[in-house]
Amino acid sequence: MSNNSSTAYWGDTEHIKNLLKFYKETADPAGGIIHALTYDMKPKLISSIPAQCMYITLLQLYYDQTNDIEGLKDNYEFAKKIFNMALATQVKETGLCLGLSLTPDFMNLTGETGNDISAFNNSTFYCAARSMNRISAILGDKETLKKTQDIILKIENNFLKYFFDKEKRYIVSSIDASTFAQRPDYQSYSLRWENAYYRDLVDPVFKDCLEFFASNLVCKPGIRAIPVWCSSYDADANQLHSWWPATDESFVRMVNEFNRKDLIDQWTGWLTYWYKNLTCPEG
């Protein structure tokens, strides 16, 4: 529910190392990182493949915080496996990966059909590709370095081309993988700031996205997942109207950049209220 960078804000790098170890050791040999485990720690659901690339951004974060080159090497082959799995789902040389969105629970209620390219997943994949570019350079893996350079350029050329709705001036949550038609669904957590590289991807529309948030997603108690006028608003009465800390990462960076003190003050008020009364304001 939070972005990877937040795991290092309080300096607990051992926790990050443990997370990396856990994801790798519990992964399904064929499918990759598990999204959910049963009570007896058996796989229940496997994550959408592009979304599994959160592992790669977490690995770069760990190395940047610790300079632990042995830790980087220990996890690199697994990170490369995840990256190559995602790369194999690329649709028509666009740099964009195939797969249902990792969130919410009921993708059919947001217009997804199983033949989808997800903004959430591909936001995550872009950040991971940038991270993979850095760590493959550190470890001298020239083959992977070349792959990352190629895919990064493709994503930068196509992400906004296909996901940005020029009328609403915001990104749609998914597009059809065959026709590239945009689905009329808009989610706050599709703007997935997984690491600082994301700023490069959304630079041309960053201010537009803030205006969309301010006009359609900000409300008195917090940040909506989906605008009230959107057809999927509250459709499953759970995650479609939840508010995740991951959303705040993009929101606060936008309001800081454009000096929206009114929205910073509002965010501080939400934080003060929600964390006094609840540990997690989901739902």
PDB file of N, CA and C in Angstrom, residues 4 16 20 53-66 68 71-80 131-132 135 139:
ATOM      1  N   ASN A   4       7.963   1.899  -2.579  1.00  0.00           N
ATOM      2  CA  ASN A   4       9.184   1.302  -2.054  1.00  0.00           C
ATOM      3  C   ASN A   4      10.065   2.288  -1.298  1.00  0.00           C
ATOM      4  N   ILE A  16      14.614  -3.877   4.657  1.00  0.00           N
ATOM      5  CA  ILE A  16      14.590  -3.991   3.194  1.00  0.00           C
ATOM      6  C   ILE A  16      15.273  -5.289   2.761  1.00  0.00           C
ATOM      7  N   LEU A  20      13.532  -8.357   0.565  1.00  0.00           N
ATOM      8  CA  LEU A  20      14.092  -8.937  -0.658  1.00  0.00           C
ATOM      9  C   LEU A  20      14.249 -10.448  -0.528  1.00  0.00           C
ATOM     10  N   CYS A  53       7.951  -6.170 -10.733  1.00  0.00           N
ATOM     11  CA  CYS A  53       9.201  -5.417 -10.885  1.00  0.00           C
ATOM     12  C   CYS A  53       9.431  -4.426  -9.753  1.00  0.00           C
ATOM     13  N   MET A  54       8.466  -4.278  -8.857  1.00  0.00           N
ATOM     14  CA  MET A  54       8.718  -3.533  -7.622  1.00  0.00           C
ATOM     15  C   MET A  54       9.963  -4.073  -6.919  1.00  0.00           C
ATOM     16  N   TYR A  55      10.212  -5.361  -7.082  1.00  0.00           N
ATOM     17  CA  TYR A  55      11.384  -5.999  -6.470  1.00  0.00           C
ATOM     18  C   TYR A  55      12.677  -5.314  -6.920  1.00  0.00           C
ATOM     19  N   ILE A  56      12.728  -4.940  -8.191  1.00  0.00           N
ATOM     20  CA  ILE A  56      13.949  -4.355  -8.753  1.00  0.00           C
ATOM     21  C   ILE A  56      14.197  -2.969  -8.171  1.00  0.00           C
ATOM     22  N   THR A  57      13.137  -2.168  -8.055  1.00  0.00           N
ATOM     23  CA  THR A  57      13.312  -0.839  -7.465  1.00  0.00           C
ATOM     24  C   THR A  57      13.699  -0.954  -5.996  1.00  0.00           C
ATOM     25  N   LEU A  58      13.165  -1.968  -5.324  1.00  0.00           N
ATOM     26  CA  LEU A  58      13.521  -2.188  -3.922  1.00  0.00           C
ATOM     27  C   LEU A  58      14.994  -2.583  -3.788  1.00  0.00           C
ATOM     28  N   LEU A  59      15.474  -3.383  -4.730  1.00  0.00           N
ATOM     29  CA  LEU A  59      16.880  -3.793  -4.704  1.00  0.00           C
ATOM     30  C   LEU A  59      17.805  -2.600  -4.930  1.00  0.00           C
ATOM     31  N   GLN A  60      17.466  -1.747  -5.881  1.00  0.00           N
ATOM     32  CA  GLN A  60      18.294  -0.556  -6.082  1.00  0.00           C
ATOM     33  C   GLN A  60      18.285   0.330  -4.843  1.00  0.00           C
ATOM     34  N   LEU A  61      17.115   0.487  -4.248  1.00  0.00           N
ATOM     35  CA  LEU A  61      17.007   1.290  -3.027  1.00  0.00           C
ATOM     36  C   LEU A  61      17.920   0.735  -1.936  1.00  0.00           C
ATOM     37  N   TYR A  62      17.899  -0.584  -1.789  1.00  0.00           N
ATOM     38  CA  TYR A  62      18.750  -1.218  -0.767  1.00  0.00           C
ATOM     39  C   TYR A  62      20.224  -0.921  -1.027  1.00  0.00           C
ATOM     40  N   TYR A  63      20.650  -1.085  -2.267  1.00  0.00           N
ATOM     41  CA  TYR A  63      22.060  -0.839  -2.572  1.00  0.00           C
ATOM     42  C   TYR A  63      22.415   0.636  -2.372  1.00  0.00           C
ATOM     43  N   ASP A  64      21.545   1.536  -2.818  1.00  0.00           N
ATOM     44  CA  ASP A  64      21.829   2.968  -2.671  1.00  0.00           C
ATOM     45  C   ASP A  64      21.940   3.380  -1.210  1.00  0.00           C
ATOM     46  N   GLN A  65      21.191   2.694  -0.346  1.00  0.00           N
ATOM     47  CA  GLN A  65      21.216   3.030   1.080  1.00  0.00           C
ATOM     48  C   GLN A  65      22.409   2.407   1.812  1.00  0.00           C
ATOM     49  N   THR A  66      22.924   1.279   1.297  1.00  0.00           N
ATOM     50  CA  THR A  66      23.903   0.499   2.062  1.00  0.00           C
ATOM     51  C   THR A  66      25.265   0.334   1.384  1.00  0.00           C
ATOM     52  N   ASP A  68      25.966  -2.170  -0.182  1.00  0.00           N
ATOM     53  CA  ASP A  68      26.235  -3.589   0.056  1.00  0.00           C
ATOM     54  C   ASP A  68      26.300  -4.308  -1.293  1.00  0.00           C
ATOM     55  N   GLY A  71      25.169  -7.956  -1.198  1.00  0.00           N
ATOM     56  CA  GLY A  71      23.712  -8.059  -1.153  1.00  0.00           C
ATOM     57  C   GLY A  71      23.094  -7.821  -2.512  1.00  0.00           C
ATOM     58  N   LEU A  72      23.661  -6.884  -3.265  1.00  0.00           N
ATOM     59  CA  LEU A  72      23.189  -6.624  -4.619  1.00  0.00           C
ATOM     60  C   LEU A  72      23.397  -7.850  -5.503  1.00  0.00           C
ATOM     61  N   LYS A  73      24.588  -8.432  -5.419  1.00  0.00           N
ATOM     62  CA  LYS A  73      24.896  -9.616  -6.219  1.00  0.00           C
ATOM     63  C   LYS A  73      24.007 -10.794  -5.845  1.00  0.00           C
ATOM     64  N   ASP A  74      23.728 -10.969  -4.556  1.00  0.00           N
ATOM     65  CA  ASP A  74      22.916 -12.095  -4.083  1.00  0.00           C
ATOM     66  C   ASP A  74      21.511 -12.084  -4.672  1.00  0.00           C
ATOM     67  N   ASN A  75      20.987 -10.888  -4.917  1.00  0.00           N
ATOM     68  CA  ASN A  75      19.605 -10.768  -5.378  1.00  0.00           C
ATOM     69  C   ASN A  75      19.490 -10.424  -6.859  1.00  0.00           C
ATOM     70  N   TYR A  76      20.627 -10.226  -7.505  1.00  0.00           N
ATOM     71  CA  TYR A  76      20.598  -9.721  -8.874  1.00  0.00           C
ATOM     72  C   TYR A  76      19.990 -10.713  -9.864  1.00  0.00           C
ATOM     73  N   GLU A  77      20.356 -11.981  -9.762  1.00  0.00           N
ATOM     74  CA  GLU A  77      19.839 -12.958 -10.728  1.00  0.00           C
ATOM     75  C   GLU A  77      18.329 -13.091 -10.635  1.00  0.00           C
ATOM     76  N   PHE A  78      17.800 -13.025  -9.417  1.00  0.00           N
ATOM     77  CA  PHE A  78      16.340 -13.092  -9.267  1.00  0.00           C
ATOM     78  C   PHE A  78      15.700 -11.832  -9.847  1.00  0.00           C
ATOM     79  N   ALA A  79      16.310 -10.676  -9.594  1.00  0.00           N
ATOM     80  CA  ALA A  79      15.797  -9.422 -10.160  1.00  0.00           C
ATOM     81  C   ALA A  79      15.808  -9.480 -11.683  1.00  0.00           C
ATOM     82  N   LYS A  80      16.882 -10.021 -12.242  1.00  0.00           N
ATOM     83  CA  LYS A  80      16.986 -10.128 -13.698  1.00  0.00           C
ATOM     84  C   LYS A  80      15.927 -11.080 -14.252  1.00  0.00           C
ATOM     85  N   SER A 131      15.843   1.345 -12.721  1.00  0.00           N
ATOM     86  CA  SER A 131      16.654   0.753 -11.652  1.00  0.00           C
ATOM     87  C   SER A 131      17.541  -0.361 -12.193  1.00  0.00           C
ATOM     88  N   MET A 132      16.978  -1.193 -13.067  1.00  0.00           N
ATOM     89  CA  MET A 132      17.743  -2.302 -13.644  1.00  0.00           C
ATOM     90  C   MET A 132      18.893  -1.771 -14.488  1.00  0.00           C
ATOM     91  N   ILE A 135      21.644  -0.849 -11.883  1.00  0.00           N
ATOM     92  CA  ILE A 135      22.346  -1.938 -11.191  1.00  0.00           C
ATOM     93  C   ILE A 135      23.059  -2.872 -12.175  1.00  0.00           C
ATOM     94  N   LEU A 139      27.113  -3.787 -12.011  1.00  0.00           N
ATOM     95  CA  LEU A 139      27.619  -5.158 -12.012  1.00  0.00           C
ATOM     96  C   LEU A 139      28.238  -5.563 -13.353  1.00  0.00           C
TER      97      LEU A 139
END
